[in-house]
Coordinates of C-alpha atoms in Angstrom, one line a residue:
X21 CA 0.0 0.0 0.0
X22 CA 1.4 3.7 -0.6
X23 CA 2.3 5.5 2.3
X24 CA -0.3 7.8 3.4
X25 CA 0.3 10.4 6.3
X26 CA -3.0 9.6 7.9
X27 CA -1.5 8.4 11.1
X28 CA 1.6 10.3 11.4
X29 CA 2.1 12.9 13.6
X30 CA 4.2 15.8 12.6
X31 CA 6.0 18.4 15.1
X32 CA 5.8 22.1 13.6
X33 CA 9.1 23.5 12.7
X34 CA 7.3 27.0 12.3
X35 CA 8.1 30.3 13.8
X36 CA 5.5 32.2 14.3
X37 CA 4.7 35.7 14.7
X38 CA 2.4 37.5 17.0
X39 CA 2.5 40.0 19.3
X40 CA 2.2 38.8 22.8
X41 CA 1.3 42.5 24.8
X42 CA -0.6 44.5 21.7
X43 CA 1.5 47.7 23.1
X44 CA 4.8 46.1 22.8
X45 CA 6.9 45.1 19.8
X46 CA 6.8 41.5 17.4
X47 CA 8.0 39.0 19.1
X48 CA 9.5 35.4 17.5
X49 CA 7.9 32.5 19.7
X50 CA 8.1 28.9 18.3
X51 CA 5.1 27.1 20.1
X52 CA 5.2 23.3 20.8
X53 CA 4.1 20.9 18.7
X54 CA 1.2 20.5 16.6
X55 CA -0.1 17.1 15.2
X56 CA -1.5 17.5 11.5
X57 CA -3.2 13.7 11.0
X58 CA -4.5 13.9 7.3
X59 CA -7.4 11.0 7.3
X60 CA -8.3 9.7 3.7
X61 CA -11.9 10.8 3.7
X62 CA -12.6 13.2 6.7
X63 CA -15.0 12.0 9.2
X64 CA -18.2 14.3 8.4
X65 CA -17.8 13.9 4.9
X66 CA -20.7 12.0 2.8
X67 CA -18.1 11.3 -0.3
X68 CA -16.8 7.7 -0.9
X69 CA -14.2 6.3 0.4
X70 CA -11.3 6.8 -1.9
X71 CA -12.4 9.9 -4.0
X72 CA -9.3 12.3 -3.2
X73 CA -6.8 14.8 -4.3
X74 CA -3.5 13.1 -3.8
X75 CA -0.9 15.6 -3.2
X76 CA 2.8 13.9 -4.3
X77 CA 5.8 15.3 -1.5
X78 CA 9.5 14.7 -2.4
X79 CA 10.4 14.1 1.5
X80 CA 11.8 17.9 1.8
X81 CA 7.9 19.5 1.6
X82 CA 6.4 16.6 3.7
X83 CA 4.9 19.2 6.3
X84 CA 3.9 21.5 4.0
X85 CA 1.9 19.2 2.3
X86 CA 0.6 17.8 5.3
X87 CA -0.8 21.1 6.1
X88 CA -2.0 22.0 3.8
X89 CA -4.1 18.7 2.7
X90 CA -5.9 19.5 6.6
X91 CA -7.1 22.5 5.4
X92 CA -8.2 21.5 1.9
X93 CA -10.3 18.6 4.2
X94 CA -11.8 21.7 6.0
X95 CA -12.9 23.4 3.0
X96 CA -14.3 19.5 2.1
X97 CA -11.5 18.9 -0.8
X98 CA -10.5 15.4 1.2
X99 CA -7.1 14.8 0.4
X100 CA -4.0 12.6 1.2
X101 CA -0.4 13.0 1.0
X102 CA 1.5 9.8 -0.7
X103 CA 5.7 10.0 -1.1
X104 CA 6.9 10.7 -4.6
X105 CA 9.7 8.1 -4.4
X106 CA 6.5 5.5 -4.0
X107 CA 5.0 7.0 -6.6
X108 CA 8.1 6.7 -9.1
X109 CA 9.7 3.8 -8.4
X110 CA 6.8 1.2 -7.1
X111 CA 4.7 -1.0 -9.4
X112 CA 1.1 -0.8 -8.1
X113 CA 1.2 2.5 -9.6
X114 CA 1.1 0.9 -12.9
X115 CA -1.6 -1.4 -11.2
X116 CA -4.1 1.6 -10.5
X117 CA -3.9 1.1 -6.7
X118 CA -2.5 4.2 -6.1
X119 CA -5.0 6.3 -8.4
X120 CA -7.9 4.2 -7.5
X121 CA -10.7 6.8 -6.6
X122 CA -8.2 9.6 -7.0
X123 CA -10.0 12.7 -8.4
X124 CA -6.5 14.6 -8.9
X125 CA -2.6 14.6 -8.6
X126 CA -0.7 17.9 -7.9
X127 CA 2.7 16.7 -7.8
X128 CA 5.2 19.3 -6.1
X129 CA 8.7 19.5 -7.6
X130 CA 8.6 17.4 -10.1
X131 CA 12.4 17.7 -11.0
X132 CA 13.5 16.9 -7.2
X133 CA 15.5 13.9 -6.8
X134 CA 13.6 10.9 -6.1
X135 CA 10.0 12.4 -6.7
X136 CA 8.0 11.4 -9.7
X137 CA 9.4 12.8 -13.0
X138 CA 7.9 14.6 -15.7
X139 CA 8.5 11.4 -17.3
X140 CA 5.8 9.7 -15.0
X141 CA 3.3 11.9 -15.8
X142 CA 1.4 10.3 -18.5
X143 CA 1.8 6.9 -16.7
X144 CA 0.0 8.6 -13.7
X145 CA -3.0 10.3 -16.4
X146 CA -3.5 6.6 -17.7
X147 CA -3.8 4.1 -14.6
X148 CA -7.2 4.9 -13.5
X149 CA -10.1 5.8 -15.2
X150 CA -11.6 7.9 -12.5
X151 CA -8.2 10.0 -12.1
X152 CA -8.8 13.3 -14.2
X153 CA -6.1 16.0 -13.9
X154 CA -2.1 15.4 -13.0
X155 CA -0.7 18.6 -12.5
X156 CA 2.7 20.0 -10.7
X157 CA 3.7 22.8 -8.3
X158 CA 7.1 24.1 -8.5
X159 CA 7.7 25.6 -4.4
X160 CA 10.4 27.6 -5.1
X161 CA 12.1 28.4 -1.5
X162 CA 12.0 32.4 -0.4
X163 CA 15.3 33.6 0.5
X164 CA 16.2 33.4 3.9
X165 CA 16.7 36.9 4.9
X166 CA 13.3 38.2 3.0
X167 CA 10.6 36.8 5.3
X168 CA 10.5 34.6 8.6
X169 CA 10.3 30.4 8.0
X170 CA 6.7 30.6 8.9
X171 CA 5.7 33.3 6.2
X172 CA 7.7 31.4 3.5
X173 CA 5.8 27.8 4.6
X174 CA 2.8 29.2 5.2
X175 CA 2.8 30.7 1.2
X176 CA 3.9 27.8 -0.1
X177 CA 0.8 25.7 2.2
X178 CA -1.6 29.1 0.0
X179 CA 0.4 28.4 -3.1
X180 CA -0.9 24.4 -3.3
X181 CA -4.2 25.3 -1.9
X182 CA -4.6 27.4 -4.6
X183 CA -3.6 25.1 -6.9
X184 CA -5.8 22.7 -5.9
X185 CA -8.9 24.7 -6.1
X186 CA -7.8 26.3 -9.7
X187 CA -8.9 22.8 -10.9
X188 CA -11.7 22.2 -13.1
X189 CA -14.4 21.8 -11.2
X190 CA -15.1 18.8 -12.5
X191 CA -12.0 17.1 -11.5
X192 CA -12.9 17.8 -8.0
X193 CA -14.3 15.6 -5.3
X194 CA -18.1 16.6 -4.9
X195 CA -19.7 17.0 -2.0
X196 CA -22.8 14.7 -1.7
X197 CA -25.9 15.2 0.6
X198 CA -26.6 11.2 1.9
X199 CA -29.7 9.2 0.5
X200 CA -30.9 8.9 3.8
X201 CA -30.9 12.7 4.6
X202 CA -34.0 14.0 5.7
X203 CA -37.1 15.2 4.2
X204 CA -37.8 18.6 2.8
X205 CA -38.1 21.3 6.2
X206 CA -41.4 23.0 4.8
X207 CA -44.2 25.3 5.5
X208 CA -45.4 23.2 7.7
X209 CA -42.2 22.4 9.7
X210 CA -41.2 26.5 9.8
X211 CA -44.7 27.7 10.0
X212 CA -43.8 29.9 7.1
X213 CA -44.4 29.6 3.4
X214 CA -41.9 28.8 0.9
X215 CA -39.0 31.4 0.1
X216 CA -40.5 34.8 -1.8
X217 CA -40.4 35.5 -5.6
X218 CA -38.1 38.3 -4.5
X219 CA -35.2 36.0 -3.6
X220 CA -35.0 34.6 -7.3
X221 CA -34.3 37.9 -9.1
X222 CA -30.8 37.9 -9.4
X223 CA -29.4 41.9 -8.4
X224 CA -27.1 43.4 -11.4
X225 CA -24.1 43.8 -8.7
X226 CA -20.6 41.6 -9.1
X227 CA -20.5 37.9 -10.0
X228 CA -23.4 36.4 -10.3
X229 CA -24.9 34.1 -6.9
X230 CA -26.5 31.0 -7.1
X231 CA -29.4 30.8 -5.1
X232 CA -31.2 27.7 -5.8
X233 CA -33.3 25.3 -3.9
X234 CA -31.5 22.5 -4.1
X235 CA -28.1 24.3 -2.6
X236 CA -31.2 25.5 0.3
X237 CA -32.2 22.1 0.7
X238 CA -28.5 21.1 1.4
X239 CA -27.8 23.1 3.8
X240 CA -31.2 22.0 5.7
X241 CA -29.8 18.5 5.3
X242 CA -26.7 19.2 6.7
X243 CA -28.1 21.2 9.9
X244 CA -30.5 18.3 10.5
X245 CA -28.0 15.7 10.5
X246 CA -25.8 17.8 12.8
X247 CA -24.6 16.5 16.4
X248 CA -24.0 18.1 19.2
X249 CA -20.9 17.3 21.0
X250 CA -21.6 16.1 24.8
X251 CA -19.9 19.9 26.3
X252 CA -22.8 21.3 23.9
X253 CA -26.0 19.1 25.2
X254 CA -24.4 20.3 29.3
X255 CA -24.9 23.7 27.5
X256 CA -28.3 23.3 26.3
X257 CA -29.3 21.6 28.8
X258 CA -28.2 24.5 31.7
X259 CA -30.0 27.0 28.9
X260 CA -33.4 25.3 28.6
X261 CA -33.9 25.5 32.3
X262 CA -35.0 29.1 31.7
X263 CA -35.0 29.3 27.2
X264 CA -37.2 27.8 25.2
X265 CA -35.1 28.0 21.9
X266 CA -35.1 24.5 20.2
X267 CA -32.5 21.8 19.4
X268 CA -32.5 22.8 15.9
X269 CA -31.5 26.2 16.5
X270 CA -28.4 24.7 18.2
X271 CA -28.1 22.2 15.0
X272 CA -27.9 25.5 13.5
X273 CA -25.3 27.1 15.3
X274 CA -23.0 23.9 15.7
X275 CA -23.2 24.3 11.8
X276 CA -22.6 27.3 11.3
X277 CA -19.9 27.6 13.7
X278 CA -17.8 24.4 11.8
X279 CA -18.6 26.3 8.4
X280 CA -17.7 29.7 9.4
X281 CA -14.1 29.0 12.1
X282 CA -11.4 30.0 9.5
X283 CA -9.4 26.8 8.4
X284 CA -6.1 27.9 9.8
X285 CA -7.3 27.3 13.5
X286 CA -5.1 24.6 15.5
X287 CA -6.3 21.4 14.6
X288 CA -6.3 20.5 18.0
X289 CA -8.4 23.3 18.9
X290 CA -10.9 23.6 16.2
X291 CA -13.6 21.7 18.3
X292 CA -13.2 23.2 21.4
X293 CA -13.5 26.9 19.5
X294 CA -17.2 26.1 17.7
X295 CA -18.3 24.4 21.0
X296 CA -17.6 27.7 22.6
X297 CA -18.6 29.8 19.9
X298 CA -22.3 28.2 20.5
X299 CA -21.9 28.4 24.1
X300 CA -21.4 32.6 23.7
X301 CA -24.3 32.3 21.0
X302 CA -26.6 30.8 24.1
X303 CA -25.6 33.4 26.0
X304 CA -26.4 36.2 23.6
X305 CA -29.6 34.4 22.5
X306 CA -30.5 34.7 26.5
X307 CA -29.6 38.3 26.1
X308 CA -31.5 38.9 22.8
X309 CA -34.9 37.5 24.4
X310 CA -34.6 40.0 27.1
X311 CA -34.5 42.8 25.1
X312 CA -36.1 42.3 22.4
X313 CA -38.8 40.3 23.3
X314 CA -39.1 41.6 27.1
X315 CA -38.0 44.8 26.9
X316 CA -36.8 43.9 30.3
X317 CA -33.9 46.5 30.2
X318 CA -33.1 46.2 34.2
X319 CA -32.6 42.3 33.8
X320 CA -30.2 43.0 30.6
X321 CA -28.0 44.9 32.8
X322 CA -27.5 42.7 34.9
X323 CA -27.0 40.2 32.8
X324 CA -24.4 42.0 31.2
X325 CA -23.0 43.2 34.3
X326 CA -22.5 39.0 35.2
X327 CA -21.1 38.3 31.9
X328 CA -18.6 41.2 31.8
X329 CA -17.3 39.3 35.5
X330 CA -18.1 42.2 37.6
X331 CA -20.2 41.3 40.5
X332 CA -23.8 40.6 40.4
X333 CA -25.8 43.4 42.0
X334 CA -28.6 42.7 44.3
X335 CA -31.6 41.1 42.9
X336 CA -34.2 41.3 45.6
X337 CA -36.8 43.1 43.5
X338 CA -36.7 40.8 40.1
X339 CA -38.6 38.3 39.9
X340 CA -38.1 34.4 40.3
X341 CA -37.5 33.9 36.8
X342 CA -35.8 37.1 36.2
X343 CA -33.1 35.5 39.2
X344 CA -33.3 32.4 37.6
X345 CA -32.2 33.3 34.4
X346 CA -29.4 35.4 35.7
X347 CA -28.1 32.2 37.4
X348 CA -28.2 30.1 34.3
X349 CA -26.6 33.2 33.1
X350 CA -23.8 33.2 35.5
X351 CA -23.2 29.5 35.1
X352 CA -22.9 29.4 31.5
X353 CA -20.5 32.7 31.4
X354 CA -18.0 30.8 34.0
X355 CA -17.8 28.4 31.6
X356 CA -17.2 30.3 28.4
X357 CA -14.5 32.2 30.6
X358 CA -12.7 28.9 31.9
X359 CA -12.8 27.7 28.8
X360 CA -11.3 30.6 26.7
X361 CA -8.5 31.4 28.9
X362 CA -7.2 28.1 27.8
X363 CA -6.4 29.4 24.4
X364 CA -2.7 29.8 23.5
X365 CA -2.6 33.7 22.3
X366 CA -5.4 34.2 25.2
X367 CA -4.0 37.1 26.6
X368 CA -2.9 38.4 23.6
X369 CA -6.2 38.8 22.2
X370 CA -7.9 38.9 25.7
X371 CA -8.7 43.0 25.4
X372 CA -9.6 43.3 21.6
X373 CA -12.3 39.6 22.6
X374 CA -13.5 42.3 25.7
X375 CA -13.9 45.2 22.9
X376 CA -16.0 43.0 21.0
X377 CA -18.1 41.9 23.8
X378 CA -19.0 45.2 24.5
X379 CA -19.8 45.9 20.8
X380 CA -22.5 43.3 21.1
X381 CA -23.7 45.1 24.2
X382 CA -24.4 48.0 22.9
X383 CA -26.5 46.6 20.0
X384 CA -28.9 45.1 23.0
X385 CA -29.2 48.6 24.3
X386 CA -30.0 50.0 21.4
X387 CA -32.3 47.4 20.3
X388 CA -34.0 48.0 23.8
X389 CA -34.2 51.3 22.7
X390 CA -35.6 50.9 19.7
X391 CA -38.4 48.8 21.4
X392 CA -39.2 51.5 23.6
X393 CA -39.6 54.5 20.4
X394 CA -39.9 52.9 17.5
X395 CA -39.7 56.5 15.7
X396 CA -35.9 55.9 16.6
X397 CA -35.8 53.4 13.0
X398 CA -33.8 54.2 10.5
X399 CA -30.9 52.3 8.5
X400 CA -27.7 53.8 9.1
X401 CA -27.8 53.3 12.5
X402 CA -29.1 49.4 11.7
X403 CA -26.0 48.8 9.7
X404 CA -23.7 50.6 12.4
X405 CA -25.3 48.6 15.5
X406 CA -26.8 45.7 14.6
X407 CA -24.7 43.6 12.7
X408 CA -22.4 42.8 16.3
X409 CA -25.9 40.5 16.5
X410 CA -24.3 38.1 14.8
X411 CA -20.9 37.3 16.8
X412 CA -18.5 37.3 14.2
X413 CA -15.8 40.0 15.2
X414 CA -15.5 38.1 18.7
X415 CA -15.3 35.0 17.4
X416 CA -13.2 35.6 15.0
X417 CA -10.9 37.2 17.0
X418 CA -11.4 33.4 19.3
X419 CA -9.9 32.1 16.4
X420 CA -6.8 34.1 16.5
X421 CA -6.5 32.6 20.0
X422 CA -6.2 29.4 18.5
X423 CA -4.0 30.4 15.5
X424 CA -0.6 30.8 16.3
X425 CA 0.5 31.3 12.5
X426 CA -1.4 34.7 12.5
X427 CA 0.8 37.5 11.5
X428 CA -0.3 40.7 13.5
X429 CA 0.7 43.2 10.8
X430 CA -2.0 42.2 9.0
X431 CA -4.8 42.5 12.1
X432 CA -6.3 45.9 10.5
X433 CA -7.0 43.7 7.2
X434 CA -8.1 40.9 8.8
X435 CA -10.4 42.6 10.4
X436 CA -11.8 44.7 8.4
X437 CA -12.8 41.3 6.2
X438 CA -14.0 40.1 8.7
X439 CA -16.5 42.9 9.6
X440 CA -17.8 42.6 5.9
X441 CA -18.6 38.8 6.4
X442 CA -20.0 40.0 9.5
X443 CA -22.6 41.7 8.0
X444 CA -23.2 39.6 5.4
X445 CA -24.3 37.5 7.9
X446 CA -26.8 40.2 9.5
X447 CA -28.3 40.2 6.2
X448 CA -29.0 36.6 6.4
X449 CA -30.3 36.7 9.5
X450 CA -32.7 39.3 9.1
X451 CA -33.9 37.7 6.0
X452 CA -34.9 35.1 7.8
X453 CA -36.4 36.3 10.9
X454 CA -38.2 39.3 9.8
X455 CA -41.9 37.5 9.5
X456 CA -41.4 35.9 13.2
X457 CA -40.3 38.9 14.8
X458 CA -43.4 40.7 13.8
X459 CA -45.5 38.1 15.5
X460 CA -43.3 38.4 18.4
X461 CA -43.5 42.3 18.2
X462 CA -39.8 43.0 17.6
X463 CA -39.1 45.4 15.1
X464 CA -35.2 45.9 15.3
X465 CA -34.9 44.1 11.7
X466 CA -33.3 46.4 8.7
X467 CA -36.7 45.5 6.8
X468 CA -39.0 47.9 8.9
X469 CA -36.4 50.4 9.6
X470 CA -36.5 51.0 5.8
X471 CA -40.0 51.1 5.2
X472 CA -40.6 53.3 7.7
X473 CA -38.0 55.9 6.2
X474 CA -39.1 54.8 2.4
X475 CA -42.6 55.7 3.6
X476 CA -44.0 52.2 3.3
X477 CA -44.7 51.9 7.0
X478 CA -45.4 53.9 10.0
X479 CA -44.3 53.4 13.4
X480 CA -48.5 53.8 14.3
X481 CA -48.8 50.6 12.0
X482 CA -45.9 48.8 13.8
X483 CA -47.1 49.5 16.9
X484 CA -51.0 48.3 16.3
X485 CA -48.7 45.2 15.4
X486 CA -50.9 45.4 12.3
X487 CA -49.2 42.1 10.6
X488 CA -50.9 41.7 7.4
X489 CA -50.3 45.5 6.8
X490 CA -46.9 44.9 7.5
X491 CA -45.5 41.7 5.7
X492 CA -47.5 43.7 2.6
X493 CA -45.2 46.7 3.2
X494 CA -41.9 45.0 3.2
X495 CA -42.8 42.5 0.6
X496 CA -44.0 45.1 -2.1
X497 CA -41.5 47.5 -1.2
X498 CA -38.4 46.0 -2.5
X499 CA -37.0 45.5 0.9
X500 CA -35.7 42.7 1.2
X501 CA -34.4 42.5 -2.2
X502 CA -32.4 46.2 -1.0
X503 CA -30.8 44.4 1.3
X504 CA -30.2 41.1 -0.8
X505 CA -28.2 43.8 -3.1
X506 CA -26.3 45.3 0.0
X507 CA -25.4 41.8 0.9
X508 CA -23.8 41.2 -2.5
X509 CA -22.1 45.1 -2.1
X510 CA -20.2 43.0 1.2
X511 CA -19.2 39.8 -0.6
X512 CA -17.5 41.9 -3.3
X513 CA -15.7 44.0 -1.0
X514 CA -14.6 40.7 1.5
X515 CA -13.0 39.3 -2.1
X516 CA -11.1 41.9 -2.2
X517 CA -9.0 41.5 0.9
X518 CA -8.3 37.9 -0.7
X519 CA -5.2 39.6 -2.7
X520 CA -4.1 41.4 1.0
X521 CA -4.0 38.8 4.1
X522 CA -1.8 36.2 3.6
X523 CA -0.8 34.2 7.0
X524 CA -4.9 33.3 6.8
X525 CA -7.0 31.4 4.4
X526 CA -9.7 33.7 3.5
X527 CA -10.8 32.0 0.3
X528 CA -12.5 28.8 1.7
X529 CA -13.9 31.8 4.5
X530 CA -15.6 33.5 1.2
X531 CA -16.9 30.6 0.3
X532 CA -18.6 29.7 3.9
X533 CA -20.1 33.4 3.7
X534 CA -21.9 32.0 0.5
X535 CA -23.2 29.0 2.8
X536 CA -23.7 30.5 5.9
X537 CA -26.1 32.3 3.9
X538 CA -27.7 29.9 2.1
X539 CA -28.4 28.4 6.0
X540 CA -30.2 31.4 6.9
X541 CA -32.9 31.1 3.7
X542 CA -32.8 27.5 3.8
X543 CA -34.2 28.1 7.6
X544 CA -36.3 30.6 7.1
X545 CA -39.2 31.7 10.0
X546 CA -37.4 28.3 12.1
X547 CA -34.2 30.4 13.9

């Protein structure tokens, strides 16, 4: 059998750069070791056993290889890494085993000594009938002096990525929903009606998006047949002793959290950072109900107050539940903090993860606010506020915890991409919540801040909670194809940073904008 590096661990050699006070200067820190185990077919994945990219190493670019085969199995490309020297000098070659299922070869310096040779190219193209593409990667090494060892790996890890996806698309492995997913989530499941005409017409902005029903329905597949780990059912269970969000809403998030972490996180932390992205999501979800379906703007203090870690003011005067749910509260936030400081870069990023917490803070008081005067609507100050709903800047800046390959200098960048996927990711949210919240009376949603200043709406007809009225405004209004087209506007400018971070893989992070989004339609009136 060809050697595969699915079992074999590999220390990092990398230096990597980060800076360890964020008022003091770049420091060089070489962390322990990671392990990079590259499985054949990764373990969520519905493809066949077998169906790969095989990426060929000469011996000298085993780690980089190794790397970056994990992150093409993050974006779903499974792949495996097999020694050129096997690959050259070995018979079953000429057998088919080792191109069995393969979907693609990239082999990496062809010309090294003992790697395959140009001259067993066409050997390679002809042993299989399912192999389609055999194509090389020349990883010419940076001079020393012009960029630390971990910039210079970490380009040539982007450089075969890239390569990889620049492949037909046909001669990559494709995804596959299972035959026994589930059935069709529909009007009857979402107490909602099937997607609007609205969604269909495609806006005249950038590349075109494809927004079809069968990409919707596999998404809902996927978030049906996700598991919770055991650390997220203690979570859920602590939260439903006082919240009555659903298990599918946490599907939801565990999906959305695995889909949207950025591929360069530690392998060995990646599950421990979506647990405890969903665990801050319950918390802000307990938050969220407060005020915008209480209004309870005393009890959102407090809980604020509890989460921040300062010490819980006296509650005499709330009610039972109201103390109840600030204990659940307390609970749950201990164990987001226990389980945070346990990040590598930690207290590196410990003040810019409080900065963002607060962000998300002041969007509950304004959406309290809101509540309260709902003549206060209007969309700049949507777009300013609200999109710190949806989590992203904190957790991405979680993920920089766990990634110690990060290179500061580009932090601005990084996060300024990050703030565009971020409310990308409003826009799918409000998309889809927009017809429940006006039966729950919340009117915070972009949709109704425009009509009100388009003229389609009054705040008189909002607060009559007039809901036929209402879903007829935003509907005919064009509102929610407005902000369809602004969500567009985001995705062009988040490709555009593409060309200006380079120590992170933003291009798979694109692409799980594109499907995080799809999640929010294909769940539409259900989160």
């Amino acid at each position: 059998m060809p050697m595969q590096l699915e079992d074999i661990t590999i220390p990092s050699r990398m230096h990597v750069n980060w800076n360890t006070d964020m008022n003091k200067g770049i420091q060089q820190i070489t962390p322990p070791g990671i392990t990079n185990k590259v499985r054949r077919t990764p373990a969520n994945s519905a493809l066949p056993d077998g169906e790969v990219i095989t990426i060929v190493t000469n011996g000298a670019n085993d780690e980089i290889a190794a790397q970056a085969a994990l992150r093409l199995e993050q974006e779903g490309i499974p792949a495996k890494v097999v020694h050129g020297r096997y690959v050259a000098n070995s018979e079953a070659h000429r057998s088919g085993e080792t191109s069995d299922g393969v979907s693609a070869f990239l082999i990496l310096d062809p010309d090294y000594e003992g790697t395959a040779t140009g001259a067993s190219l066409p050997d390679l193209s002809k042993t299989s009938k399912s192999t389609r593409t055999v194509s090389s990667l020349r990883l010419d090494p940076a001079p020393a002096d012009t960029s630390p060892t971990h910039r210079s790996n970490q380009s040539r890890v982007d450089r075969i990525v890239q390569t990889v996806r620049s492949f037909k698309q046909k001669d990559l492995p494709h995804q596959r929903v299972r035959p026994d997913a589930h059935n069709r989530f529909d009007s009857a499941g979402s107490g909602r009606d099937a997607i609007s005409k609205e969604f269909w017409k495609r806006p005249e902005i950038g590349e075109q998006f494809e927004l079809s029903e069968d990409l919707l329905q596999r998404e809902l597949d996927l978030v049906k047949a996700a598991r919770l780990s055991d650390e997220v059912e203690a979570f859920f269970d602590a939260y439903s002793q006082v919240g009555d969000r659903t298990r599918f809403l946490w599907q939801w998030c565990v999906h959305g959290a695995e889909l949207t972490t950025i591929s360069n996180v530690a392998p060995q932390w990646r599950r421990h950072v979506c647990d405890t992205k969903v665990l801050s999501i319950m918390l802000c979800v307990l938050m969220d109900d407060v005020a915008d379906e209480q209004g309870n703007q005393p009890l959102l203090e407090v809980l604020m107050k509890i989460i921040e870690g300062q010490p819980t003011p006296a509650m005499q005067s709330f009610s039972a539940t109201d103390r109840r749910t600030a204990e659940v509260t307390q609970y749950l936030s201990q164990i987001y903090e226990r389980r945070i400081s346990e990040y590598p870069l930690h207290d590196v990023y410990k003040r810019l993860l409080e900065f963002d917490l607060m962000q998300y803070f002041n969007t509950m008081r304004y959406s309290c606010l809101l509540n309260e005067n709902l003549s206060l609507l209007n969309v700049t100050e949507h777009e300013l506020y609200l999109p710190h709903a949806m989590h992203m800047m904190s957790f991405s800046t979680l993920d920089l915890m766990c990634t110690p390959e990060f290179d500061v200098h580009e932090l601005g960048r990084f996060r300024e991409a990050i703030w565009h996927a971020q409310c990308m990711g409003r826009v799918g949210n409000l998309l889809s919540t927009w017809e429940r919240e006006i039966e729950q009376t919340d009117f915070t949603s972009g949709v109704f801040a425009r009509a009100v200043i388009k003229g389609d709406l009054n705040v008189d007809q909002l607060n009559a909670s007039d809901a036929p009225a209402i879903e007829a405004a935003i509907l005919g209004g064009g509102h929610e194809q407005y902000f369809l087209n602004r969500w567009h506007e985001h995705r062009e400018c988040l490709k555009t940073k593409l060309a200006e971070i380079h120590s992170v893989d933003l291009h798979g992070f694109v692409e799980a904008q594109e499907r995080f989004f799809r999640m929010h339609l294909a769940c539409r009136g259900a989160i």
